[in-house]
Amino acid sequence: MAGNWKMYKTPAETRAFFDAFEPLVAGVSNCDIAICPSFVNLEAAVGSTEGSNIAIGGQNLYPAKEGAFTGEISGLMLNALGCKYVIVAHSERREYFHEAEADVVKKVRAALEYCLTPIVCIGEKLEERESGNTEVVLGAQFDGGLAPLTPEEFSKIVIAYEPVWAIGTGRTATPQIAQETHAFIRSKIKAAFGADAAAATRILYGGSVKPDNVAKLMSEEDIDGALVGGASLDPKSFAAVVKF
Ligand code: PEP
């Protein structure tokens, strides 16, 4: 169960969040918990969660170890700060920062090089779903961004299916729509990497997941977890999602 804080919270607000959140999930051992704050809050987040069952991740990385890339952050830096995860190709990065499939492959490899688990986002826009092109779009994102990975690289990633029309809109995919799409993604994994890889890959659903809809989504066979934006900003609500 992963939280994406996007561009919210200061370091003081980050510490206050974990003071409240950590005791609420202290007994949870049946799932992995991760929170991905913005870069400037990573140190506060890692410091606040040391020795707990909460892992911290970045929201993006640049695919080079270091260099003249003003404003960018590397996997080396995330690892050195104590991060365990990094989100790759969130739809907001695809939309506003023009990230495409070739970037996904490079970023996944850059993350793995520094022992970070990439949470790779794929998802279709509203017009793509309404025109019946969901599988074409997801297929292209999978074929371009994930299929080029080696089986060993692929075994270390987490996929997040996030229909763009459901992100931050309050409009969740129905459990049935989410399940059908997750099953399609798993069939793509099976075709590219085999049945064992398909069974082992964690596919998270993201898009307006809240305490009151998480249980139904999670009861679907192919939904293994959630990537949560808005509802991860409040300790009680994200704890309720984690402990659905
Ligand atoms: C997200 O940012 O990845 C997300 C799913 O946001 P929200 O839960 O707010 O829709």
mmCIF file with all atom_site columns, C-alpha atoms in Angstrom, residues 5-220:
data_model
loop_
_atom_site.group_PDB
_atom_site.id
_atom_site.type_symbol
_atom_site.label_atom_id
_atom_site.label_alt_id
_atom_site.label_comp_id
_atom_site.label_asym_id
_atom_site.label_entity_id
_atom_site.label_seq_id
_atom_site.pdbx_PDB_ins_code
_atom_site.Cartn_x
_atom_site.Cartn_y
_atom_site.Cartn_z
_atom_site.occupancy
_atom_site.B_iso_or_equiv
_atom_site.pdbx_formal_charge
_atom_site.auth_seq_id
_atom_site.auth_comp_id
_atom_site.auth_asym_id
_atom_site.auth_atom_id
_atom_site.pdbx_PDB_model_num
ATOM 1   C CA . TRP A 1 5   ? 2.093   12.824  -1.656  1.00 0.00 ? 5   TRP A CA 1
ATOM 2   C CA . LYS A 1 6   ? 2.710   14.721  -4.901  1.00 0.00 ? 6   LYS A CA 1
ATOM 3   C CA . MET A 1 7   ? 3.693   18.371  -4.206  1.00 0.00 ? 7   MET A CA 1
ATOM 4   C CA . TYR A 1 8   ? 2.185   18.614  -0.730  1.00 0.00 ? 8   TYR A CA 1
ATOM 5   C CA . LYS A 1 9   ? 3.545   19.105  2.818   1.00 0.00 ? 9   LYS A CA 1
ATOM 6   C CA . THR A 1 10  ? 6.573   20.791  4.378   1.00 0.00 ? 10  THR A CA 1
ATOM 7   C CA . PRO A 1 11  ? 9.212   18.951  6.486   1.00 0.00 ? 11  PRO A CA 1
ATOM 8   C CA . ALA A 1 12  ? 7.386   19.952  9.708   1.00 0.00 ? 12  ALA A CA 1
ATOM 9   C CA . GLU A 1 13  ? 4.091   18.657  8.306   1.00 0.00 ? 13  GLU A CA 1
ATOM 10  C CA . THR A 1 14  ? 5.880   15.476  7.221   1.00 0.00 ? 14  THR A CA 1
ATOM 11  C CA . ARG A 1 15  ? 7.127   14.825  10.767  1.00 0.00 ? 15  ARG A CA 1
ATOM 12  C CA . ALA A 1 16  ? 3.669   15.557  12.210  1.00 0.00 ? 16  ALA A CA 1
ATOM 13  C CA . PHE A 1 17  ? 2.119   13.089  9.740   1.00 0.00 ? 17  PHE A CA 1
ATOM 14  C CA . PHE A 1 18  ? 4.439   10.262  10.804  1.00 0.00 ? 18  PHE A CA 1
ATOM 15  C CA . ASP A 1 19  ? 4.007   11.027  14.524  1.00 0.00 ? 19  ASP A CA 1
ATOM 16  C CA . ALA A 1 20  ? 0.308   10.314  14.014  1.00 0.00 ? 20  ALA A CA 1
ATOM 17  C CA . PHE A 1 21  ? 0.538   7.608   11.326  1.00 0.00 ? 21  PHE A CA 1
ATOM 18  C CA . GLU A 1 22  ? 3.224   5.329   12.725  1.00 0.00 ? 22  GLU A CA 1
ATOM 19  C CA . PRO A 1 23  ? 1.297   4.162   15.830  1.00 0.00 ? 23  PRO A CA 1
ATOM 20  C CA . LEU A 1 24  ? -1.820  3.590   13.730  1.00 0.00 ? 24  LEU A CA 1
ATOM 21  C CA . VAL A 1 25  ? -0.047  1.025   11.503  1.00 0.00 ? 25  VAL A CA 1
ATOM 22  C CA . ALA A 1 26  ? 2.528   -0.306  13.963  1.00 0.00 ? 26  ALA A CA 1
ATOM 23  C CA . GLY A 1 27  ? 0.883   -3.734  14.138  1.00 0.00 ? 27  GLY A CA 1
ATOM 24  C CA . VAL A 1 28  ? 0.465   -4.180  10.396  1.00 0.00 ? 28  VAL A CA 1
ATOM 25  C CA . SER A 1 29  ? 2.554   -7.057  9.041   1.00 0.00 ? 29  SER A CA 1
ATOM 26  C CA . ASN A 1 30  ? 0.444   -8.417  6.175   1.00 0.00 ? 30  ASN A CA 1
ATOM 27  C CA . CYS A 1 31  ? 1.454   -5.810  3.615   1.00 0.00 ? 31  CYS A CA 1
ATOM 28  C CA . ASP A 1 32  ? 4.297   -3.500  2.698   1.00 0.00 ? 32  ASP A CA 1
ATOM 29  C CA . ILE A 1 33  ? 3.668   0.171   3.455   1.00 0.00 ? 33  ILE A CA 1
ATOM 30  C CA . ALA A 1 34  ? 5.424   2.932   1.529   1.00 0.00 ? 34  ALA A CA 1
ATOM 31  C CA . ILE A 1 35  ? 5.058   6.694   1.361   1.00 0.00 ? 35  ILE A CA 1
ATOM 32  C CA . CYS A 1 36  ? 6.559   8.807   -1.407  1.00 0.00 ? 36  CYS A CA 1
ATOM 33  C CA . PRO A 1 37  ? 6.930   12.435  -0.274  1.00 0.00 ? 37  PRO A CA 1
ATOM 34  C CA . SER A 1 38  ? 8.456   15.212  -2.353  1.00 0.00 ? 38  SER A CA 1
ATOM 35  C CA . PHE A 1 39  ? 12.261  15.324  -2.463  1.00 0.00 ? 39  PHE A CA 1
ATOM 36  C CA . VAL A 1 40  ? 12.664  18.048  0.161   1.00 0.00 ? 40  VAL A CA 1
ATOM 37  C CA . ASN A 1 41  ? 10.712  15.955  2.677   1.00 0.00 ? 41  ASN A CA 1
ATOM 38  C CA . LEU A 1 42  ? 12.583  12.695  2.207   1.00 0.00 ? 42  LEU A CA 1
ATOM 39  C CA . GLU A 1 43  ? 15.092  13.281  4.967   1.00 0.00 ? 43  GLU A CA 1
ATOM 40  C CA . ALA A 1 44  ? 12.359  14.146  7.473   1.00 0.00 ? 44  ALA A CA 1
ATOM 41  C CA . ALA A 1 45  ? 10.336  11.112  6.338   1.00 0.00 ? 45  ALA A CA 1
ATOM 42  C CA . VAL A 1 46  ? 13.232  8.658   6.574   1.00 0.00 ? 46  VAL A CA 1
ATOM 43  C CA . GLY A 1 47  ? 14.244  10.079  9.974   1.00 0.00 ? 47  GLY A CA 1
ATOM 44  C CA . SER A 1 48  ? 10.677  9.818   11.299  1.00 0.00 ? 48  SER A CA 1
ATOM 45  C CA . THR A 1 49  ? 10.185  6.214   10.162  1.00 0.00 ? 49  THR A CA 1
ATOM 46  C CA . GLU A 1 50  ? 13.501  4.639   11.130  1.00 0.00 ? 50  GLU A CA 1
ATOM 47  C CA . GLY A 1 51  ? 12.962  1.199   12.685  1.00 0.00 ? 51  GLY A CA 1
ATOM 48  C CA . SER A 1 52  ? 9.272   1.171   11.678  1.00 0.00 ? 52  SER A CA 1
ATOM 49  C CA . ASN A 1 53  ? 7.347   -0.900  9.122   1.00 0.00 ? 53  ASN A CA 1
ATOM 50  C CA . ILE A 1 54  ? 7.023   2.131   6.817   1.00 0.00 ? 54  ILE A CA 1
ATOM 51  C CA . ALA A 1 55  ? 9.318   2.491   3.806   1.00 0.00 ? 55  ALA A CA 1
ATOM 52  C CA . ILE A 1 56  ? 9.986   5.764   2.030   1.00 0.00 ? 56  ILE A CA 1
ATOM 53  C CA . GLY A 1 57  ? 10.247  6.386   -1.703  1.00 0.00 ? 57  GLY A CA 1
ATOM 54  C CA . GLY A 1 58  ? 10.915  9.177   -4.162  1.00 0.00 ? 58  GLY A CA 1
ATOM 55  C CA . GLN A 1 59  ? 8.382   10.367  -6.726  1.00 0.00 ? 59  GLN A CA 1
ATOM 56  C CA . ASN A 1 60  ? 10.821  10.481  -9.651  1.00 0.00 ? 60  ASN A CA 1
ATOM 57  C CA . LEU A 1 61  ? 14.495  10.109  -10.488 1.00 0.00 ? 61  LEU A CA 1
ATOM 58  C CA . TYR A 1 62  ? 16.835  11.125  -13.269 1.00 0.00 ? 62  TYR A CA 1
ATOM 59  C CA . PRO A 1 63  ? 18.468  8.207   -15.098 1.00 0.00 ? 63  PRO A CA 1
ATOM 60  C CA . ALA A 1 64  ? 22.109  9.069   -14.409 1.00 0.00 ? 64  ALA A CA 1
ATOM 61  C CA . LYS A 1 65  ? 24.294  8.634   -11.356 1.00 0.00 ? 65  LYS A CA 1
ATOM 62  C CA . GLU A 1 66  ? 25.291  12.325  -11.212 1.00 0.00 ? 66  GLU A CA 1
ATOM 63  C CA . GLY A 1 67  ? 26.138  15.152  -13.570 1.00 0.00 ? 67  GLY A CA 1
ATOM 64  C CA . ALA A 1 68  ? 25.133  18.496  -15.013 1.00 0.00 ? 68  ALA A CA 1
ATOM 65  C CA . PHE A 1 69  ? 21.359  18.001  -14.808 1.00 0.00 ? 69  PHE A CA 1
ATOM 66  C CA . THR A 1 70  ? 20.170  21.058  -12.895 1.00 0.00 ? 70  THR A CA 1
ATOM 67  C CA . GLY A 1 71  ? 17.140  20.405  -10.739 1.00 0.00 ? 71  GLY A CA 1
ATOM 68  C CA . GLU A 1 72  ? 17.288  16.623  -11.025 1.00 0.00 ? 72  GLU A CA 1
ATOM 69  C CA . ILE A 1 73  ? 17.766  13.887  -8.408  1.00 0.00 ? 73  ILE A CA 1
ATOM 70  C CA . SER A 1 74  ? 19.501  10.531  -8.956  1.00 0.00 ? 74  SER A CA 1
ATOM 71  C CA . GLY A 1 75  ? 18.929  7.000   -7.715  1.00 0.00 ? 75  GLY A CA 1
ATOM 72  C CA . LEU A 1 76  ? 22.254  7.232   -5.917  1.00 0.00 ? 76  LEU A CA 1
ATOM 73  C CA . MET A 1 77  ? 20.937  10.208  -3.922  1.00 0.00 ? 77  MET A CA 1
ATOM 74  C CA . LEU A 1 78  ? 17.606  8.529   -3.120  1.00 0.00 ? 78  LEU A CA 1
ATOM 75  C CA . ASN A 1 79  ? 19.401  5.399   -1.965  1.00 0.00 ? 79  ASN A CA 1
ATOM 76  C CA . ALA A 1 80  ? 21.858  7.422   0.143   1.00 0.00 ? 80  ALA A CA 1
ATOM 77  C CA . LEU A 1 81  ? 18.930  9.129   1.874   1.00 0.00 ? 81  LEU A CA 1
ATOM 78  C CA . GLY A 1 82  ? 17.417  5.773   2.822   1.00 0.00 ? 82  GLY A CA 1
ATOM 79  C CA . CYS A 1 83  ? 14.689  5.428   0.192   1.00 0.00 ? 83  CYS A CA 1
ATOM 80  C CA . LYS A 1 84  ? 13.497  1.969   -0.803  1.00 0.00 ? 84  LYS A CA 1
ATOM 81  C CA . TYR A 1 85  ? 11.074  2.827   -3.604  1.00 0.00 ? 85  TYR A CA 1
ATOM 82  C CA . VAL A 1 86  ? 10.681  5.311   -6.415  1.00 0.00 ? 86  VAL A CA 1
ATOM 83  C CA . ILE A 1 87  ? 7.616   6.086   -8.525  1.00 0.00 ? 87  ILE A CA 1
ATOM 84  C CA . VAL A 1 88  ? 8.353   6.027   -12.263 1.00 0.00 ? 88  VAL A CA 1
ATOM 85  C CA . ALA A 1 89  ? 6.239   7.603   -15.019 1.00 0.00 ? 89  ALA A CA 1
ATOM 86  C CA . HIS A 1 90  ? 3.305   8.788   -12.923 1.00 0.00 ? 90  HIS A CA 1
ATOM 87  C CA . SER A 1 91  ? 0.628   10.083  -15.311 1.00 0.00 ? 91  SER A CA 1
ATOM 88  C CA . GLU A 1 92  ? 1.291   13.643  -14.120 1.00 0.00 ? 92  GLU A CA 1
ATOM 89  C CA . ARG A 1 93  ? 4.921   13.226  -15.202 1.00 0.00 ? 93  ARG A CA 1
ATOM 90  C CA . ARG A 1 94  ? 3.826   11.749  -18.519 1.00 0.00 ? 94  ARG A CA 1
ATOM 91  C CA . GLU A 1 95  ? 1.376   14.643  -19.054 1.00 0.00 ? 95  GLU A CA 1
ATOM 92  C CA . TYR A 1 96  ? 3.305   17.694  -17.771 1.00 0.00 ? 96  TYR A CA 1
ATOM 93  C CA . PHE A 1 97  ? 6.914   16.576  -18.197 1.00 0.00 ? 97  PHE A CA 1
ATOM 94  C CA . HIS A 1 98  ? 6.504   14.522  -21.376 1.00 0.00 ? 98  HIS A CA 1
ATOM 95  C CA . GLU A 1 99  ? 7.900   11.288  -19.993 1.00 0.00 ? 99  GLU A CA 1
ATOM 96  C CA . ALA A 1 100 ? 7.555   8.452   -22.454 1.00 0.00 ? 100 ALA A CA 1
ATOM 97  C CA . GLU A 1 101 ? 8.316   4.757   -22.721 1.00 0.00 ? 101 GLU A CA 1
ATOM 98  C CA . ALA A 1 102 ? 12.040  5.184   -23.464 1.00 0.00 ? 102 ALA A CA 1
ATOM 99  C CA . ASP A 1 103 ? 12.356  7.181   -20.219 1.00 0.00 ? 103 ASP A CA 1
ATOM 100 C CA . VAL A 1 104 ? 10.584  4.404   -18.327 1.00 0.00 ? 104 VAL A CA 1
ATOM 101 C CA . VAL A 1 105 ? 13.155  1.794   -19.342 1.00 0.00 ? 105 VAL A CA 1
ATOM 102 C CA . LYS A 1 106 ? 16.058  4.088   -18.423 1.00 0.00 ? 106 LYS A CA 1
ATOM 103 C CA . LYS A 1 107 ? 14.524  5.154   -15.125 1.00 0.00 ? 107 LYS A CA 1
ATOM 104 C CA . VAL A 1 108 ? 13.661  1.597   -14.079 1.00 0.00 ? 108 VAL A CA 1
ATOM 105 C CA . ARG A 1 109 ? 17.262  0.534   -14.746 1.00 0.00 ? 109 ARG A CA 1
ATOM 106 C CA . ALA A 1 110 ? 18.628  3.581   -12.909 1.00 0.00 ? 110 ALA A CA 1
ATOM 107 C CA . ALA A 1 111 ? 16.411  2.754   -9.910  1.00 0.00 ? 111 ALA A CA 1
ATOM 108 C CA . LEU A 1 112 ? 17.430  -0.901  -9.838  1.00 0.00 ? 112 LEU A CA 1
ATOM 109 C CA . GLU A 1 113 ? 21.091  0.028   -10.033 1.00 0.00 ? 113 GLU A CA 1
ATOM 110 C CA . TYR A 1 114 ? 20.684  1.733   -6.660  1.00 0.00 ? 114 TYR A CA 1
ATOM 111 C CA . CYS A 1 115 ? 18.501  -0.966  -5.064  1.00 0.00 ? 115 CYS A CA 1
ATOM 112 C CA . LEU A 1 116 ? 15.287  1.046   -5.336  1.00 0.00 ? 116 LEU A CA 1
ATOM 113 C CA . THR A 1 117 ? 12.046  -0.743  -6.190  1.00 0.00 ? 117 THR A CA 1
ATOM 114 C CA . PRO A 1 118 ? 10.444  1.133   -9.068  1.00 0.00 ? 118 PRO A CA 1
ATOM 115 C CA . ILE A 1 119 ? 6.656   1.558   -8.893  1.00 0.00 ? 119 ILE A CA 1
ATOM 116 C CA . VAL A 1 120 ? 5.944   1.959   -12.600 1.00 0.00 ? 120 VAL A CA 1
ATOM 117 C CA . CYS A 1 121 ? 2.668   3.683   -13.488 1.00 0.00 ? 121 CYS A CA 1
ATOM 118 C CA . ILE A 1 122 ? 0.629   2.932   -16.568 1.00 0.00 ? 122 ILE A CA 1
ATOM 119 C CA . GLY A 1 123 ? -2.893  4.043   -17.404 1.00 0.00 ? 123 GLY A CA 1
ATOM 120 C CA . GLU A 1 124 ? -5.239  5.330   -20.076 1.00 0.00 ? 124 GLU A CA 1
ATOM 121 C CA . LYS A 1 125 ? -6.925  8.715   -20.435 1.00 0.00 ? 125 LYS A CA 1
ATOM 122 C CA . LEU A 1 126 ? -10.686 9.157   -20.449 1.00 0.00 ? 126 LEU A CA 1
ATOM 123 C CA . GLU A 1 127 ? -10.967 9.613   -24.221 1.00 0.00 ? 127 GLU A CA 1
ATOM 124 C CA . GLU A 1 128 ? -8.842  6.501   -24.735 1.00 0.00 ? 128 GLU A CA 1
ATOM 125 C CA . ARG A 1 129 ? -11.159 4.417   -22.540 1.00 0.00 ? 129 ARG A CA 1
ATOM 126 C CA . GLU A 1 130 ? -14.290 5.901   -24.089 1.00 0.00 ? 130 GLU A CA 1
ATOM 127 C CA . SER A 1 131 ? -13.042 5.196   -27.600 1.00 0.00 ? 131 SER A CA 1
ATOM 128 C CA . GLY A 1 132 ? -12.386 1.564   -26.676 1.00 0.00 ? 132 GLY A CA 1
ATOM 129 C CA . ASN A 1 133 ? -8.604  1.920   -26.814 1.00 0.00 ? 133 ASN A CA 1
ATOM 130 C CA . THR A 1 134 ? -7.672  1.061   -23.222 1.00 0.00 ? 134 THR A CA 1
ATOM 131 C CA . GLU A 1 135 ? -5.894  -2.174  -24.125 1.00 0.00 ? 135 GLU A CA 1
ATOM 132 C CA . VAL A 1 136 ? -4.112  -0.575  -27.092 1.00 0.00 ? 136 VAL A CA 1
ATOM 133 C CA . VAL A 1 137 ? -2.769  2.217   -24.860 1.00 0.00 ? 137 VAL A CA 1
ATOM 134 C CA . LEU A 1 138 ? -1.797  -0.057  -21.963 1.00 0.00 ? 138 LEU A CA 1
ATOM 135 C CA . GLY A 1 139 ? -0.321  -2.564  -24.394 1.00 0.00 ? 139 GLY A CA 1
ATOM 136 C CA . ALA A 1 140 ? 1.867   0.142   -25.941 1.00 0.00 ? 140 ALA A CA 1
ATOM 137 C CA . GLN A 1 141 ? 2.957   1.395   -22.506 1.00 0.00 ? 141 GLN A CA 1
ATOM 138 C CA . PHE A 1 142 ? 3.810   -2.161  -21.484 1.00 0.00 ? 142 PHE A CA 1
ATOM 139 C CA . ASP A 1 143 ? 5.568   -3.057  -24.748 1.00 0.00 ? 143 ASP A CA 1
ATOM 140 C CA . GLY A 1 144 ? 7.590   0.163   -24.828 1.00 0.00 ? 144 GLY A CA 1
ATOM 141 C CA . GLY A 1 145 ? 8.396   0.645   -21.140 1.00 0.00 ? 145 GLY A CA 1
ATOM 142 C CA . LEU A 1 146 ? 8.383   -2.790  -19.517 1.00 0.00 ? 146 LEU A CA 1
ATOM 143 C CA . ALA A 1 147 ? 8.806   -5.554  -22.098 1.00 0.00 ? 147 ALA A CA 1
ATOM 144 C CA . PRO A 1 148 ? 12.386  -4.405  -22.955 1.00 0.00 ? 148 PRO A CA 1
ATOM 145 C CA . LEU A 1 149 ? 13.488  -5.202  -19.369 1.00 0.00 ? 149 LEU A CA 1
ATOM 146 C CA . THR A 1 150 ? 15.315  -8.452  -18.719 1.00 0.00 ? 150 THR A CA 1
ATOM 147 C CA . PRO A 1 151 ? 13.354  -11.064 -16.709 1.00 0.00 ? 151 PRO A CA 1
ATOM 148 C CA . GLU A 1 152 ? 15.605  -10.330 -13.730 1.00 0.00 ? 152 GLU A CA 1
ATOM 149 C CA . GLU A 1 153 ? 14.975  -6.584  -13.951 1.00 0.00 ? 153 GLU A CA 1
ATOM 150 C CA . PHE A 1 154 ? 11.254  -7.139  -14.415 1.00 0.00 ? 154 PHE A CA 1
ATOM 151 C CA . SER A 1 155 ? 11.078  -9.387  -11.328 1.00 0.00 ? 155 SER A CA 1
ATOM 152 C CA . LYS A 1 156 ? 12.085  -6.419  -9.161  1.00 0.00 ? 156 LYS A CA 1
ATOM 153 C CA . ILE A 1 157 ? 9.434   -3.912  -10.201 1.00 0.00 ? 157 ILE A CA 1
ATOM 154 C CA . VAL A 1 158 ? 5.939   -3.099  -8.993  1.00 0.00 ? 158 VAL A CA 1
ATOM 155 C CA . ILE A 1 159 ? 3.311   -1.975  -11.525 1.00 0.00 ? 159 ILE A CA 1
ATOM 156 C CA . ALA A 1 160 ? 0.630   0.587   -10.689 1.00 0.00 ? 160 ALA A CA 1
ATOM 157 C CA . TYR A 1 161 ? -2.400  0.700   -12.974 1.00 0.00 ? 161 TYR A CA 1
ATOM 158 C CA . GLU A 1 162 ? -3.808  4.196   -12.688 1.00 0.00 ? 162 GLU A CA 1
ATOM 159 C CA . PRO A 1 163 ? -6.589  5.187   -15.073 1.00 0.00 ? 163 PRO A CA 1
ATOM 160 C CA . VAL A 1 164 ? -5.867  8.887   -15.605 1.00 0.00 ? 164 VAL A CA 1
ATOM 161 C CA . TRP A 1 165 ? -9.584  9.720   -15.470 1.00 0.00 ? 165 TRP A CA 1
ATOM 162 C CA . ALA A 1 166 ? -9.743  8.372   -11.907 1.00 0.00 ? 166 ALA A CA 1
ATOM 163 C CA . ILE A 1 167 ? -6.752  10.256  -10.459 1.00 0.00 ? 167 ILE A CA 1
ATOM 164 C CA . GLY A 1 168 ? -7.716  13.076  -8.120  1.00 0.00 ? 168 GLY A CA 1
ATOM 165 C CA . THR A 1 169 ? -11.196 13.188  -9.644  1.00 0.00 ? 169 THR A CA 1
ATOM 166 C CA . GLY A 1 170 ? -13.116 11.249  -7.005  1.00 0.00 ? 170 GLY A CA 1
ATOM 167 C CA . ARG A 1 171 ? -14.152 8.980   -9.890  1.00 0.00 ? 171 ARG A CA 1
ATOM 168 C CA . THR A 1 172 ? -12.857 5.489   -9.024  1.00 0.00 ? 172 THR A CA 1
ATOM 169 C CA . ALA A 1 173 ? -12.841 2.694   -11.550 1.00 0.00 ? 173 ALA A CA 1
ATOM 170 C CA . THR A 1 174 ? -15.440 0.148   -10.504 1.00 0.00 ? 174 THR A CA 1
ATOM 171 C CA . PRO A 1 175 ? -13.864 -2.969  -8.991  1.00 0.00 ? 175 PRO A CA 1
ATOM 172 C CA . GLN A 1 176 ? -14.988 -4.815  -12.138 1.00 0.00 ? 176 GLN A CA 1
ATOM 173 C CA . ILE A 1 177 ? -13.303 -2.366  -14.532 1.00 0.00 ? 177 ILE A CA 1
ATOM 174 C CA . ALA A 1 178 ? -10.138 -2.363  -12.416 1.00 0.00 ? 178 ALA A CA 1
ATOM 175 C CA . GLN A 1 179 ? -10.102 -6.169  -12.230 1.00 0.00 ? 179 GLN A CA 1
ATOM 176 C CA . GLU A 1 180 ? -10.593 -6.589  -15.998 1.00 0.00 ? 180 GLU A CA 1
ATOM 177 C CA . THR A 1 181 ? -7.749  -4.191  -16.678 1.00 0.00 ? 181 THR A CA 1
ATOM 178 C CA . HIS A 1 182 ? -5.428  -5.757  -14.108 1.00 0.00 ? 182 HIS A CA 1
ATOM 179 C CA . ALA A 1 183 ? -6.152  -9.167  -15.660 1.00 0.00 ? 183 ALA A CA 1
ATOM 180 C CA . PHE A 1 184 ? -5.214  -7.737  -19.074 1.00 0.00 ? 184 PHE A CA 1
ATOM 181 C CA . ILE A 1 185 ? -1.920  -6.387  -17.655 1.00 0.00 ? 185 ILE A CA 1
ATOM 182 C CA . ARG A 1 186 ? -1.197  -9.763  -16.063 1.00 0.00 ? 186 ARG A CA 1
ATOM 183 C CA . SER A 1 187 ? -1.828  -11.460 -19.416 1.00 0.00 ? 187 SER A CA 1
ATOM 184 C CA . LYS A 1 188 ? 0.747   -9.117  -20.984 1.00 0.00 ? 188 LYS A CA 1
ATOM 185 C CA . ILE A 1 189 ? 3.253   -10.088 -18.279 1.00 0.00 ? 189 ILE A CA 1
ATOM 186 C CA . LYS A 1 190 ? 2.555   -13.765 -18.911 1.00 0.00 ? 190 LYS A CA 1
ATOM 187 C CA . ALA A 1 191 ? 3.124   -13.373 -22.643 1.00 0.00 ? 191 ALA A CA 1
ATOM 188 C CA . ALA A 1 192 ? 6.374   -11.436 -22.162 1.00 0.00 ? 192 ALA A CA 1
ATOM 189 C CA . PHE A 1 193 ? 7.903   -13.018 -19.051 1.00 0.00 ? 193 PHE A CA 1
ATOM 190 C CA . GLY A 1 194 ? 5.979   -16.250 -18.362 1.00 0.00 ? 194 GLY A CA 1
ATOM 191 C CA . ALA A 1 195 ? 3.365   -17.547 -15.952 1.00 0.00 ? 195 ALA A CA 1
ATOM 192 C CA . ASP A 1 196 ? 5.548   -17.442 -12.821 1.00 0.00 ? 196 ASP A CA 1
ATOM 193 C CA . ALA A 1 197 ? 6.410   -13.794 -13.398 1.00 0.00 ? 197 ALA A CA 1
ATOM 194 C CA . ALA A 1 198 ? 2.740   -12.996 -14.034 1.00 0.00 ? 198 ALA A CA 1
ATOM 195 C CA . ALA A 1 199 ? 1.731   -14.605 -10.744 1.00 0.00 ? 199 ALA A CA 1
ATOM 196 C CA . ALA A 1 200 ? 4.544   -12.964 -8.760  1.00 0.00 ? 200 ALA A CA 1
ATOM 197 C CA . THR A 1 201 ? 4.230   -9.368  -10.018 1.00 0.00 ? 201 THR A CA 1
ATOM 198 C CA . ARG A 1 202 ? 2.447   -6.961  -7.717  1.00 0.00 ? 202 ARG A CA 1
ATOM 199 C CA . ILE A 1 203 ? -0.047  -4.793  -9.588  1.00 0.00 ? 203 ILE A CA 1
ATOM 200 C CA . LEU A 1 204 ? -1.394  -1.864  -7.559  1.00 0.00 ? 204 LEU A CA 1
ATOM 201 C CA . TYR A 1 205 ? -4.558  0.026   -8.455  1.00 0.00 ? 205 TYR A CA 1
ATOM 202 C CA . GLY A 1 206 ? -4.535  3.812   -8.200  1.00 0.00 ? 206 GLY A CA 1
ATOM 203 C CA . GLY A 1 207 ? -7.248  6.385   -8.741  1.00 0.00 ? 207 GLY A CA 1
ATOM 204 C CA . SER A 1 208 ? -9.289  7.959   -5.937  1.00 0.00 ? 208 SER A CA 1
ATOM 205 C CA . VAL A 1 209 ? -8.758  5.042   -3.551  1.00 0.00 ? 209 VAL A CA 1
ATOM 206 C CA . LYS A 1 210 ? -10.327 5.935   -0.189  1.00 0.00 ? 210 LYS A CA 1
ATOM 207 C CA . PRO A 1 211 ? -11.123 4.143   3.079   1.00 0.00 ? 211 PRO A CA 1
ATOM 208 C CA . ASP A 1 212 ? -14.664 3.489   1.863   1.00 0.00 ? 212 ASP A CA 1
ATOM 209 C CA . ASN A 1 213 ? -13.827 1.900   -1.504  1.00 0.00 ? 213 ASN A CA 1
ATOM 210 C CA . VAL A 1 214 ? -10.529 0.111   -0.840  1.00 0.00 ? 214 VAL A CA 1
ATOM 211 C CA . ALA A 1 215 ? -11.981 -3.173  0.474   1.00 0.00 ? 215 ALA A CA 1
ATOM 212 C CA . LYS A 1 216 ? -14.068 -3.854  -2.644  1.00 0.00 ? 216 LYS A CA 1
ATOM 213 C CA . LEU A 1 217 ? -11.144 -3.058  -4.942  1.00 0.00 ? 217 LEU A CA 1
ATOM 214 C CA . MET A 1 218 ? -8.763  -5.225  -2.925  1.00 0.00 ? 218 MET A CA 1
ATOM 215 C CA . SER A 1 219 ? -11.179 -8.167  -2.995  1.00 0.00 ? 219 SER A CA 1
ATOM 216 C CA . GLU A 1 220 ? -10.542 -8.517  -6.741  1.00 0.00 ? 220 GLU A CA 1
#
